[in-house]
CSV table of C-alpha atoms in Angstrom, one decimal:
chain,number,residue,atom,x,y,z
Z,1,MET,CA,27.7,2.3,-14.6
Z,2,ARG,CA,25.1,-0.1,-13.2
Z,3,VAL,CA,27.6,-2.4,-11.5
Z,4,ARG,CA,29.3,0.6,-10.0
Z,5,GLN,CA,26.0,1.8,-8.5
Z,6,GLU,CA,25.4,-1.6,-6.9
Z,7,TRP,CA,29.0,-1.7,-5.6
Z,8,ILE,CA,28.4,1.7,-3.9
Z,9,LEU,CA,25.0,0.6,-2.6
Z,10,GLY,CA,26.3,-2.6,-1.1
Z,11,VAL,CA,29.7,-1.7,0.1
Z,12,GLY,CA,28.9,1.9,0.9
Z,13,GLY,CA,25.7,0.9,2.7
Z,14,VAL,CA,27.6,-1.3,5.1
Z,15,ARG,CA,30.3,1.3,5.7
Z,16,VAL,CA,27.7,4.0,6.3
Z,17,LEU,CA,26.0,1.9,9.0
Z,18,ARG,CA,29.4,1.1,10.6
Z,19,ALA,CA,30.3,4.8,10.6
Z,20,LEU,CA,26.9,5.6,12.3
Z,21,GLY,CA,27.6,3.0,15.0
Z,22,TYR,CA,25.1,0.4,13.9
Z,23,ASP,CA,25.8,-3.3,14.0
Z,24,PRO,CA,22.7,-5.1,12.6
Z,25,ALA,CA,22.0,-8.5,13.9
Z,26,VAL,CA,20.3,-9.6,10.7
Z,27,TRP,CA,20.9,-8.2,7.2
Z,28,HIS,CA,18.1,-8.3,4.6
Z,29,ALA,CA,19.0,-8.0,0.9
Z,30,ASN,CA,16.0,-7.1,-1.3
Z,31,GLU,CA,16.8,-8.3,-4.8
Z,32,GLY,CA,20.2,-8.9,-6.3
Z,33,HIS,CA,21.0,-5.2,-6.4
Z,34,ALA,CA,22.1,-5.4,-2.7
Z,35,THR,CA,24.4,-8.4,-3.2
Z,36,PHE,CA,27.6,-6.6,-2.6
Z,37,MET,CA,26.4,-5.8,0.9
Z,38,LEU,CA,26.9,-9.5,1.6
Z,39,VAL,CA,30.3,-9.5,0.0
Z,40,GLU,CA,31.5,-6.6,2.0
Z,41,ARG,CA,30.5,-8.3,5.3
Z,42,VAL,CA,32.5,-11.4,4.3
Z,43,ARG,CA,35.4,-9.2,3.4
Z,44,GLU,CA,35.1,-7.4,6.8
Z,45,LEU,CA,35.4,-10.7,8.7
Z,46,VAL,CA,38.3,-12.0,6.7
Z,47,THR,CA,40.3,-8.9,7.0
Z,48,CYS,CA,39.8,-9.2,10.8
Z,49,GLY,CA,41.3,-12.6,10.8
Z,50,THR,CA,38.3,-14.9,10.3
Z,51,PRO,CA,39.0,-17.8,7.8
Z,52,PHE,CA,37.0,-17.3,4.6
Z,53,HIS,CA,34.7,-20.4,5.1
Z,54,ASP,CA,33.9,-19.4,8.7
Z,55,ALA,CA,33.2,-15.8,7.5
Z,56,LEU,CA,30.9,-17.2,4.8
Z,57,ARG,CA,29.0,-19.3,7.3
Z,58,SER,CA,28.6,-16.4,9.7
Z,59,VAL,CA,27.3,-14.1,6.9
Z,60,ARG,CA,25.0,-16.7,5.6
Z,61,ALA,CA,23.5,-17.4,9.0
Z,62,THR,CA,22.6,-13.8,9.5
Z,63,SER,CA,21.4,-12.9,6.0
Z,64,VAL,CA,18.0,-13.0,4.4
Z,65,PHE,CA,17.6,-12.6,0.6
Z,66,THR,CA,14.2,-11.8,-1.0
Z,67,THR,CA,13.8,-11.9,-4.8
Z,68,HIS,CA,11.0,-9.8,-6.2
Z,69,THR,CA,10.6,-10.8,-9.8
Z,70,PRO,CA,10.6,-13.9,-12.0
Z,71,VAL,CA,11.3,-11.7,-15.0
Z,72,PRO,CA,14.9,-12.4,-16.2
Z,73,ALA,CA,15.4,-8.7,-17.1
Z,74,GLY,CA,15.0,-7.9,-13.4
Z,75,HIS,CA,18.0,-10.0,-12.4
Z,76,ASP,CA,21.3,-8.1,-12.9
Z,77,THR,CA,24.0,-9.9,-14.7
Z,78,PHE,CA,27.5,-8.5,-15.4
Z,79,SER,CA,30.5,-9.7,-17.3
Z,80,LEU,CA,33.4,-10.8,-15.2
Z,81,GLU,CA,35.4,-7.9,-16.7
Z,82,GLN,CA,32.8,-5.4,-15.6
Z,83,VAL,CA,32.8,-6.8,-12.0
Z,84,GLU,CA,36.6,-6.9,-11.9
Z,85,GLN,CA,37.0,-3.3,-13.1
Z,86,CYS,CA,34.6,-2.1,-10.4
Z,87,THR,CA,35.6,-4.2,-7.4
Z,88,GLY,CA,39.3,-4.6,-8.1
Z,89,PRO,CA,41.0,-7.7,-6.7
Z,90,VAL,CA,38.6,-8.0,-3.8
Z,91,TRP,CA,39.1,-11.7,-3.8
Z,92,GLN,CA,42.6,-11.2,-2.5
Z,93,GLU,CA,41.3,-9.4,0.6
Z,94,MET,CA,38.9,-12.4,1.1
Z,95,GLY,CA,41.7,-15.0,0.8
Z,96,LEU,CA,40.2,-16.4,-2.5
Z,97,SER,CA,41.5,-17.2,-5.9
Z,98,ARG,CA,40.0,-15.2,-8.7
Z,99,GLU,CA,38.1,-18.3,-9.9
Z,100,ASP,CA,36.6,-19.0,-6.5
Z,101,TRP,CA,35.5,-15.4,-6.2
Z,102,PHE,CA,33.7,-15.4,-9.5
Z,103,HIS,CA,32.1,-18.8,-8.7
Z,104,LEU,CA,30.0,-17.0,-6.1
Z,105,GLY,CA,28.0,-15.5,-8.9
Z,106,HIS,CA,28.3,-18.3,-11.4
Z,107,HIS,CA,25.1,-19.9,-12.6
Z,108,SER,CA,26.0,-23.5,-13.3
Z,109,ALA,CA,23.1,-24.0,-15.7
Z,110,LEU,CA,24.2,-21.2,-18.0
Z,111,ASP,CA,28.0,-21.4,-18.1
Z,112,ASP,CA,27.9,-17.9,-19.6
Z,113,HIS,CA,31.0,-16.5,-17.9
Z,114,CYS,CA,28.9,-13.9,-16.2
Z,115,PHE,CA,28.5,-12.8,-12.6
Z,116,HIS,CA,24.8,-13.2,-11.6
Z,117,MET,CA,23.9,-11.0,-8.7
Z,118,PRO,CA,20.9,-13.1,-7.5
Z,119,VAL,CA,23.0,-16.3,-7.6
Z,120,ALA,CA,25.7,-14.7,-5.4
Z,121,ALA,CA,23.0,-13.5,-3.0
Z,122,ILE,CA,21.5,-17.0,-2.8
Z,123,ARG,CA,24.9,-18.4,-2.0
Z,124,LEU,CA,25.6,-15.8,0.7
Z,125,SER,CA,22.1,-16.0,2.4
Z,126,ALA,CA,20.7,-18.8,4.5
Z,127,ARG,CA,17.1,-17.7,4.3
Z,128,LEU,CA,15.5,-17.2,0.9
Z,129,ASN,CA,12.1,-16.2,-0.1
Z,130,GLY,CA,9.8,-15.0,-2.9
Z,131,VAL,CA,7.0,-12.5,-2.4
Z,132,SER,CA,3.9,-14.6,-2.9
Z,133,ARG,CA,3.0,-18.3,-2.7
Z,134,ARG,CA,2.9,-18.5,-6.5
Z,135,HIS,CA,6.2,-16.6,-6.8
Z,136,GLY,CA,7.8,-19.0,-4.2
Z,137,GLU,CA,6.9,-21.9,-6.5
Z,138,GLU,CA,8.3,-20.1,-9.5
Z,139,CYS,CA,11.5,-19.3,-7.6
Z,140,ARG,CA,12.1,-22.9,-6.8
Z,141,ARG,CA,11.7,-23.8,-10.4
Z,142,MET,CA,13.9,-20.9,-11.6
Z,143,TRP,CA,16.8,-21.4,-9.1
Z,144,GLY,CA,16.4,-25.1,-8.5
Z,145,ARG,CA,19.5,-25.9,-10.7
Z,146,LEU,CA,21.7,-24.5,-8.0
Z,147,TRP,CA,20.6,-27.6,-6.0
Z,148,PRO,CA,20.9,-30.3,-8.6
Z,149,ASP,CA,20.4,-33.1,-6.1
Z,150,ARG,CA,16.9,-31.9,-5.1
Z,151,GLU,CA,13.5,-32.1,-6.6
Z,152,THR,CA,12.0,-28.7,-7.3
Z,153,ALA,CA,9.6,-28.9,-4.4
Z,154,GLN,CA,12.5,-29.4,-2.0
Z,155,VAL,CA,14.5,-26.3,-3.1
Z,156,PRO,CA,14.9,-24.2,0.1
Z,157,ILE,CA,13.1,-21.0,-1.1
Z,158,ARG,CA,10.0,-20.1,0.8
Z,159,TYR,CA,7.7,-17.1,0.4
Z,160,VAL,CA,6.4,-14.1,2.3
Z,161,THR,CA,3.5,-12.5,0.5
Z,162,ASN,CA,3.8,-8.7,0.2
Z,163,GLY,CA,1.4,-6.5,2.0
Z,164,VAL,CA,0.3,-2.8,1.9
Z,165,HIS,CA,0.2,-0.2,4.6
Z,166,VAL,CA,-3.4,0.3,5.7
Z,167,ALA,CA,-3.0,3.9,7.0
Z,168,THR,CA,-1.3,5.0,3.8
Z,169,TRP,CA,-3.8,3.5,1.3
Z,170,MET,CA,-7.2,3.3,2.9
Z,171,ALA,CA,-9.3,6.4,2.2
Z,172,ASN,CA,-10.0,8.6,5.2
Z,173,LEU,CA,-13.8,8.4,4.5
Z,174,LEU,CA,-13.6,4.6,4.8
Z,175,VAL,CA,-11.5,4.7,7.9
Z,176,ALA,CA,-14.1,6.9,9.5
Z,177,LEU,CA,-16.9,4.5,8.5
Z,178,LEU,CA,-15.0,1.5,9.9
Z,179,SER,CA,-14.3,3.5,13.1
Z,180,SER,CA,-18.0,4.1,13.6
Z,181,HIS,CA,-18.8,0.4,13.3
Z,182,LEU,CA,-15.7,-1.3,14.7
Z,183,GLY,CA,-14.6,1.3,17.3
Z,184,GLN,CA,-12.0,4.0,17.1
Z,185,ASP,CA,-9.3,1.7,18.1
Z,186,TRP,CA,-9.8,-0.8,15.3
Z,187,PRO,CA,-6.4,0.1,13.6
Z,188,GLU,CA,-4.7,-1.3,16.8
Z,189,ARG,CA,-6.6,-4.6,16.3
Z,190,MET,CA,-5.8,-5.2,12.7
Z,191,ASP,CA,-4.1,-8.5,13.4
Z,192,ASP,CA,-7.4,-10.1,14.5
Z,193,PRO,CA,-9.1,-11.7,11.4
Z,194,ALA,CA,-12.5,-11.6,13.3
Z,195,LEU,CA,-12.3,-7.8,13.1
Z,196,TRP,CA,-12.2,-7.8,9.4
Z,197,HIS,CA,-15.0,-10.3,9.1
Z,198,ARG,CA,-17.3,-7.9,10.9
Z,199,ILE,CA,-17.1,-5.7,7.8
Z,200,LEU,CA,-19.5,-8.1,6.2
Z,201,ASP,CA,-22.1,-6.7,8.5
Z,202,LEU,CA,-21.7,-3.1,7.3
Z,203,ASP,CA,-24.8,-1.4,6.0
Z,204,ASP,CA,-24.9,-1.6,2.2
Z,205,ALA,CA,-26.2,1.9,1.8
Z,206,GLU,CA,-23.5,3.4,4.0
Z,207,LEU,CA,-20.6,1.7,2.3
Z,208,TRP,CA,-22.1,2.5,-1.2
Z,209,ALA,CA,-22.4,6.2,-0.2
Z,210,VAL,CA,-18.8,6.3,0.9
Z,211,HIS,CA,-17.7,4.7,-2.3
Z,212,ASN,CA,-19.6,7.2,-4.4
Z,213,LYS,CA,-18.0,10.1,-2.6
Z,214,LEU,CA,-14.6,8.7,-3.3
Z,215,LYS,CA,-15.5,8.1,-6.9
Z,216,SER,CA,-16.7,11.7,-7.2
Z,217,HIS,CA,-13.4,12.9,-5.7
Z,218,LEU,CA,-11.6,10.9,-8.4
Z,219,MET,CA,-13.6,12.3,-11.3
Z,220,ARG,CA,-13.1,15.8,-10.0
Z,221,SER,CA,-9.4,15.3,-9.7
Z,222,ILE,CA,-9.2,14.0,-13.3
Z,223,ARG,CA,-11.0,17.0,-14.7
Z,224,GLU,CA,-8.8,19.4,-12.7
Z,225,ARG,CA,-5.7,17.7,-14.0
Z,226,ALA,CA,-6.9,18.2,-17.5
Z,227,ARG,CA,-7.8,21.8,-16.9
Z,228,ARG,CA,-4.4,22.5,-15.4
Z,229,ARG,CA,-2.6,21.5,-18.6
Z,230,PRO,CA,-1.2,24.3,-20.7
Z,231,LEU,CA,-3.5,25.1,-23.6
Z,232,ASP,CA,-0.7,24.4,-26.1
Z,233,GLN,CA,-0.7,20.7,-25.1
Z,234,TRP,CA,-4.3,20.3,-26.2
Z,235,LYS,CA,-3.6,20.5,-29.9
Z,236,GLU,CA,-6.8,18.6,-30.7
Z,237,ALA,CA,-10.1,18.1,-28.9
Z,238,SER,CA,-9.4,14.4,-28.9
Z,239,HIS,CA,-6.4,14.9,-26.6
Z,240,LEU,CA,-8.7,16.6,-24.0
Z,241,VAL,CA,-11.2,13.8,-24.4
Z,242,GLY,CA,-8.4,11.2,-23.9
Z,243,ALA,CA,-7.5,13.0,-20.6
Z,244,GLY,CA,-10.9,12.0,-19.2
Z,245,ILE,CA,-12.9,15.2,-19.5
Z,246,LEU,CA,-16.0,13.3,-20.6
Z,247,LEU,CA,-16.0,10.6,-17.9
Z,248,ASP,CA,-19.3,9.8,-16.4
Z,249,GLN,CA,-19.6,9.6,-12.6
Z,250,HIS,CA,-22.3,6.9,-12.8
Z,251,ALA,CA,-20.7,4.6,-15.3
Z,252,LEU,CA,-18.9,1.4,-14.3
Z,253,THR,CA,-15.3,2.6,-14.0
Z,254,ILE,CA,-12.4,0.2,-14.4
Z,255,GLY,CA,-9.0,1.2,-13.2
Z,256,PHE,CA,-5.6,0.1,-14.5
Z,257,GLY,CA,-2.7,1.9,-12.9
Z,258,ARG,CA,0.9,0.4,-12.7
Z,259,ARG,CA,4.2,0.2,-14.6
Z,260,PHE,CA,3.7,-0.4,-18.3
Z,261,ALA,CA,5.6,-3.6,-18.9
Z,262,THR,CA,4.7,-6.0,-21.7
Z,263,TYR,CA,3.9,-8.9,-19.5
Z,264,LYS,CA,1.3,-6.8,-17.6
Z,265,ARG,CA,-0.7,-6.5,-20.9
Z,266,ALA,CA,-2.3,-3.1,-20.5
Z,267,ASP,CA,-3.5,-3.5,-24.1
Z,268,LEU,CA,-5.3,-6.9,-23.6
Z,269,LEU,CA,-8.7,-5.2,-23.5
Z,270,PHE,CA,-8.0,-3.9,-27.1
Z,271,HIS,CA,-7.6,-7.4,-28.5
Z,272,ASP,CA,-11.1,-7.1,-30.1
Z,273,PRO,CA,-11.8,-3.4,-30.5
Z,274,ASN,CA,-15.3,-3.9,-31.9
Z,275,ARG,CA,-16.3,-6.0,-28.9
Z,276,LEU,CA,-14.7,-3.5,-26.6
Z,277,GLN,CA,-16.7,-0.7,-28.3
Z,278,ARG,CA,-20.0,-2.5,-27.7
Z,279,LEU,CA,-19.1,-3.0,-24.1
Z,280,LEU,CA,-18.1,0.6,-23.4
Z,281,VAL,CA,-20.8,2.6,-25.3
Z,282,ASN,CA,-23.8,0.6,-24.2
Z,283,PRO,CA,-26.4,3.4,-23.5
Z,284,TRP,CA,-28.0,1.5,-20.7
Z,285,ARG,CA,-25.0,0.0,-19.0
Z,286,PRO,CA,-22.0,2.1,-19.9
Z,287,VAL,CA,-18.4,1.2,-19.0
Z,288,GLN,CA,-15.3,3.4,-18.9
Z,289,ILE,CA,-11.6,2.6,-18.4
Z,290,LEU,CA,-8.9,4.7,-16.7
Z,291,PHE,CA,-5.3,4.0,-17.5
Z,292,ALA,CA,-2.3,5.4,-15.7
Z,293,GLY,CA,1.3,4.5,-15.4
Z,294,LYS,CA,4.8,4.8,-16.8
Z,295,ALA,CA,7.2,2.6,-18.6
Z,296,HIS,CA,10.8,2.1,-17.5
Z,297,PRO,CA,13.0,4.5,-19.6
Z,298,ALA,CA,15.0,1.6,-21.0
Z,299,ASP,CA,11.9,-0.6,-21.7
Z,300,GLN,CA,11.2,0.2,-25.4
Z,301,PRO,CA,8.4,-2.4,-25.8
Z,302,GLY,CA,6.8,-1.1,-22.6
Z,303,LYS,CA,6.8,2.5,-23.9
Z,304,GLN,CA,5.4,1.3,-27.2
Z,305,MET,CA,2.5,-0.4,-25.4
Z,306,LEU,CA,1.8,2.8,-23.5
Z,307,GLN,CA,1.7,4.7,-26.7
Z,308,ARG,CA,-0.8,2.2,-28.2
Z,309,VAL,CA,-3.0,2.5,-25.2
Z,310,TYR,CA,-2.8,6.3,-25.4
Z,311,ARG,CA,-3.8,6.3,-29.1
Z,312,HIS,CA,-6.9,4.3,-28.3
Z,313,THR,CA,-8.1,7.0,-26.0
Z,314,GLN,CA,-8.2,9.3,-29.1
Z,315,GLU,CA,-10.5,7.1,-31.1
Z,316,ARG,CA,-14.0,8.6,-31.7
Z,317,ARG,CA,-15.8,5.2,-31.6
Z,318,PHE,CA,-15.1,4.9,-27.9
Z,319,GLU,CA,-16.9,8.2,-27.2
Z,320,GLY,CA,-14.5,9.3,-24.5
Z,321,ARG,CA,-15.0,6.1,-22.4
Z,322,ILE,CA,-11.2,5.5,-22.3
Z,323,ALA,CA,-8.8,7.9,-20.6
Z,324,PHE,CA,-5.1,8.0,-19.9
Z,325,ILE,CA,-4.3,10.0,-16.8
Z,326,GLU,CA,-0.8,11.4,-17.2
Z,327,ASP,CA,1.9,12.1,-14.6
Z,328,TYR,CA,1.3,8.9,-12.6
Z,329,GLU,CA,2.5,9.3,-9.0
Z,330,MET,CA,1.5,8.3,-5.5
Z,331,HIS,CA,-1.3,10.9,-5.1
Z,332,LEU,CA,-2.9,9.8,-8.4
Z,333,ALA,CA,-2.5,6.2,-7.3
Z,334,HIS,CA,-4.4,7.0,-4.1
Z,335,ARG,CA,-7.3,8.5,-6.1
Z,336,LEU,CA,-7.4,5.6,-8.4
Z,337,VAL,CA,-7.4,2.7,-5.9
Z,338,GLN,CA,-10.0,4.5,-3.8
Z,339,GLY,CA,-12.3,5.8,-6.5
Z,340,VAL,CA,-12.7,3.3,-9.3
Z,341,ASP,CA,-15.3,0.5,-9.2
Z,342,LEU,CA,-13.2,-2.4,-10.5
Z,343,TRP,CA,-9.5,-3.0,-10.5
Z,344,LEU,CA,-8.0,-4.7,-13.5
Z,345,ASN,CA,-4.8,-6.7,-13.4
Z,346,VAL,CA,-4.1,-9.1,-16.3
Z,347,PRO,CA,-0.4,-10.1,-16.2
Z,348,ARG,CA,0.7,-13.0,-18.3
Z,349,ALA,CA,1.4,-15.8,-15.8
Z,350,PRO,CA,3.8,-16.6,-14.2
Z,351,PHE,CA,5.6,-13.2,-14.5
Z,352,GLU,CA,3.7,-11.4,-11.7
Z,353,ALA,CA,5.7,-12.0,-8.6
Z,354,CYS,CA,3.0,-10.5,-6.3
Z,355,GLY,CA,1.5,-7.1,-7.3
Z,356,THR,CA,0.2,-4.8,-4.6
Z,357,SER,CA,-2.1,-2.4,-6.4
Z,358,GLY,CA,-5.0,-4.9,-6.2
Z,359,MET,CA,-4.4,-5.1,-2.4
Z,360,LYS,CA,-4.6,-1.3,-2.2
Z,361,ALA,CA,-7.8,-1.3,-4.2
Z,362,GLY,CA,-9.3,-4.1,-2.1
Z,363,LEU,CA,-8.7,-2.2,1.1
Z,364,ASN,CA,-10.9,0.5,-0.3
Z,365,GLY,CA,-13.7,-1.9,-1.3
Z,366,VAL,CA,-12.7,-2.2,-4.9
Z,367,PRO,CA,-13.1,-5.7,-6.2
Z,368,GLN,CA,-10.4,-7.0,-8.6
Z,369,LEU,CA,-10.6,-8.8,-11.9
Z,370,SER,CA,-7.2,-10.5,-12.4
Z,371,THR,CA,-5.2,-13.3,-13.8
Z,372,LEU,CA,-4.6,-16.0,-11.2
Z,373,ASP,CA,-1.0,-15.0,-10.7
Z,374,GLY,CA,0.9,-13.2,-7.9
Z,375,TRP,CA,-1.0,-12.5,-4.8
Z,376,TRP,CA,-4.4,-13.1,-6.4
Z,377,ARG,CA,-3.6,-16.8,-6.6
Z,378,GLU,CA,-3.9,-17.0,-2.9
Z,379,GLY,CA,-6.3,-14.1,-2.4
Z,380,TYR,CA,-9.1,-14.9,-4.7
Z,381,ASP,CA,-12.0,-16.8,-3.1
Z,382,GLY,CA,-14.9,-16.3,-5.5
Z,383,HIS,CA,-16.5,-13.6,-3.4
Z,384,ASN,CA,-14.1,-10.8,-3.6
Z,385,GLY,CA,-13.7,-10.3,-7.4
Z,386,TRP,CA,-13.2,-12.3,-10.5
Z,387,ALA,CA,-10.3,-14.4,-11.9
Z,388,LEU,CA,-9.0,-15.5,-15.3
Z,389,PRO,CA,-8.2,-19.2,-15.1
Z,390,PRO,CA,-4.7,-20.4,-15.6
Z,391,THR,CA,-3.5,-21.1,-19.2
Z,392,ASP,CA,-0.9,-23.4,-20.5
Z,393,ARG,CA,2.5,-21.8,-19.7
Z,394,ASN,CA,4.1,-23.5,-22.6
Z,395,ALA,CA,1.6,-22.1,-25.2
Z,396,ALA,CA,2.6,-19.3,-27.5
Z,397,ALA,CA,2.1,-15.9,-26.1
Z,398,GLU,CA,-0.3,-14.9,-28.9
Z,399,ALA,CA,-2.5,-17.9,-28.1
Z,400,VAL,CA,-2.5,-17.2,-24.4
Z,401,ASP,CA,-3.4,-13.5,-25.0
Z,402,ALA,CA,-6.3,-14.5,-27.3
Z,403,ALA,CA,-7.7,-17.0,-24.8
Z,404,ASP,CA,-7.3,-14.5,-21.9
Z,405,ALA,CA,-8.9,-11.7,-23.9
Z,406,GLU,CA,-11.9,-13.9,-24.7
Z,407,THR,CA,-12.3,-14.8,-21.0
Z,408,LEU,CA,-11.9,-11.2,-20.0
Z,409,TYR,CA,-14.7,-10.0,-22.4
Z,410,HIS,CA,-16.9,-12.9,-21.3
Z,411,LEU,CA,-16.5,-12.1,-17.6
Z,412,LEU,CA,-17.2,-8.4,-18.1
Z,413,GLU,CA,-20.2,-8.9,-20.3
Z,414,GLU,CA,-21.9,-11.8,-18.4
Z,415,GLN,CA,-20.9,-11.2,-14.8
Z,416,VAL,CA,-19.2,-7.9,-14.0
Z,417,VAL,CA,-21.4,-5.4,-15.8
Z,418,PRO,CA,-24.8,-7.1,-15.0
Z,419,LEU,CA,-23.9,-7.3,-11.3
Z,420,PHE,CA,-22.9,-3.6,-11.1
Z,421,TYR,CA,-26.1,-2.4,-12.7
Z,422,ASP,CA,-28.4,-4.7,-10.7
Z,423,ARG,CA,-29.9,-2.1,-8.4
Z,424,ASP,CA,-32.7,-1.9,-5.9
Z,425,PRO,CA,-35.2,1.0,-6.0
Z,426,GLN,CA,-32.8,3.2,-4.1
Z,427,GLY,CA,-30.1,2.5,-6.6
Z,428,ILE,CA,-27.9,0.3,-4.4
Z,429,PRO,CA,-26.3,-2.7,-6.1
Z,430,HIS,CA,-26.4,-5.1,-3.2
Z,431,GLY,CA,-24.6,-8.0,-5.0
Z,432,TRP,CA,-21.8,-5.6,-6.0
Z,433,VAL,CA,-21.5,-4.2,-2.5
Z,434,ASP,CA,-21.2,-7.7,-1.1
Z,435,LYS,CA,-18.1,-8.1,-3.4
Z,436,MET,CA,-16.8,-4.8,-2.0
Z,437,LYS,CA,-17.1,-6.0,1.6
Z,438,HIS,CA,-15.3,-9.3,0.8
Z,439,ALA,CA,-12.6,-7.3,-1.0
Z,440,ILE,CA,-11.9,-5.2,2.2
Z,441,CYS,CA,-12.1,-8.3,4.4
Z,442,THR,CA,-9.5,-10.2,2.2
Z,443,ALA,CA,-7.0,-7.4,1.9
Z,444,GLY,CA,-7.3,-6.3,5.6
Z,445,ALA,CA,-7.1,-9.8,7.1
Z,446,ARG,CA,-4.3,-11.3,5.0
Z,447,PHE,CA,-2.5,-8.7,2.9
Z,448,THR,CA,-1.3,-5.8,5.1
Z,449,ALA,CA,2.2,-4.6,5.6
Z,450,GLN,CA,1.8,-5.3,9.3
Z,451,ARG,CA,1.2,-9.0,8.7
Z,452,MET,CA,4.1,-9.1,6.2
Z,453,VAL,CA,6.6,-7.5,8.7
Z,454,ARG,CA,5.5,-9.7,11.5
Z,455,GLN,CA,6.0,-12.8,9.3
Z,456,TYR,CA,9.6,-11.6,8.4
Z,457,VAL,CA,10.3,-11.0,12.1
Z,458,THR,CA,9.0,-14.3,13.4
Z,459,GLU,CA,10.0,-16.6,10.6
Z,460,TYR,CA,13.3,-15.1,9.4
Z,461,TYR,CA,14.8,-12.4,11.7
Z,462,VAL,CA,14.3,-13.9,15.1
Z,463,PRO,CA,15.5,-17.4,14.1
Z,464,ALA,CA,18.6,-15.8,12.6
Z,465,ILE,CA,19.2,-13.7,15.8
Z,466,ARG,CA,18.8,-16.8,17.9
Z,467,GLY,CA,21.4,-18.7,15.8
Z,468,GLU,CA,18.9,-21.3,14.7
Z,469,PRO,CA,20.3,-23.2,11.8
Z,470,PRO,CA,18.2,-23.0,8.6
Z,471,ALA,CA,16.5,-26.2,7.6
Z,472,ASP,CA,18.7,-26.5,4.4
Z,473,GLY,CA,22.2,-25.9,3.3
Z,474,PRO,CA,23.7,-23.7,0.6
Z,475,PRO,CA,23.6,-24.4,-3.1
Z,476,THR,CA,25.6,-27.4,-4.2
Z,477,ALA,CA,26.3,-26.3,-7.8
C-alpha cells in the first residue's frame, strides 16, 4: 500500500501539474516519499526522444532533494518485488534494463536487494540538503558511502535550517507589544538582524505582563478542555487532575508538546521519580509540567511511552503538578508555545534533524532547555536558554539517558528554578526576562520561515534555473 501511495504522489503529482499547465523550472522533493516524481520526469523526457543519460542529467540539474530525518524508520525502503508490482516495467519506457532501473535505489553499503527511496532521490537530484547544520553533518555521515572516494566532510550534502512562520506562531499580544516599540511596519523588516536586537531594549515589566496574560490564557484553555469532556470519561478524580485542573498560574510551567517517539524521550524527567517529586512539590518554588502530543499509529514503543507519561499524571505524590493535555492539534500547540515559561526538548542525539517547536516557543519569549541537537546546536548561545552537553554517541542508550537525566535535574535545580523565582519587589524576574528577550531575538533573527525560503531560493532554486552546475557530481557507488 505504501509504495502505491508514493507512486501516486510522485507520478500523479507531475501529471496533475502538467494537466494544469504548469512547467516548474525547479522541482523540490521533500523526503524520499516524493522520489517517483523525479522518476516520472526522467520517463517523460525519454518517451519524448531524449536519451536516458541526457534525461538523467537534465532532471538532476533541476532537482533539489531535502531529507528531514536521520532516523532509519523515516526512510522508506521497499522490496524489488513491491516496486515492480506497483510501477510495472517502467524501466522499458526509460530505455533501461531491469538491473539498471533498480540500481537507482540500490544502497551499495547494504546489498539488501531493496529499493531505497532516499538513495534514488539522491541519485536523481543535483542539490542535496539536511534541515540543520547538525543534520547536514549527520547526512554526510549516513549517505557518505554513496561517494566511496570522498572523505565524509567532502560529501556534497549541505544544509538549510528549518524556520517557522512568524505571523502564524507569534502571539497577537506580543505582536502588538513589538509594534509599539519597533513600529507598525516591523513585520516588513524581519530580515534585518538589527531589528531583532532592539528587542533587548524592551521594558522588562511590559514583556513580563504580556507573558503572564498569555500564560493565563493557556491555563484557562486547559481548564475549559477538561470541563468539556463528557463526565463518563472522568472515571476517577485522578483523571481530572491529570488533565490539568489543579495547575497553578504562578508556578514555573514547563512545556513538552510534540510527536511521541522514543528518541524524543518524553519520559526522561521520570528517570528519578523521587527527585522529580522534590522538584515539583516544593512549597516555595513549585514547578509543573504540561505534556501534549501523539504517537504515530504504527509506533508501538512511542505509544507505550505516551501511556507511561499519562500514568505518571495520575500519581498522587506529584500533587497535580503534571498534566497531559489530550487531543493535541495546532490550536493547542499555539497555546503551549505562547503560554508556558520554559520549553523542554531532550531528544537523544543525533536523531533530532532540526525540531521547530523550540523556535515557535522562542518567538514568544519562551526560553528552551534542550539537548545540543538539531537547530539548538546552532541556536544556543548561553543567553537564550539552557543546553544539555553532548554525550558519547557510541555509549549505550541507558547510560546516555542516565547521564542526561542527571544533567537535566541539575540544570533545573541549580539554574532554571532559582532564576525564575528571583524577583524584584514588583515580582519581576529580571534575569529570566533577559532570557526571554534573547530567545525572541535568536528565533526572529535566524530561524524564521522567511529566512529559510530566501535561502532555498538564492542557494538552490536560482542557481538551478540559471543552469549553474552544482559543485559536485552524482554518487559514484
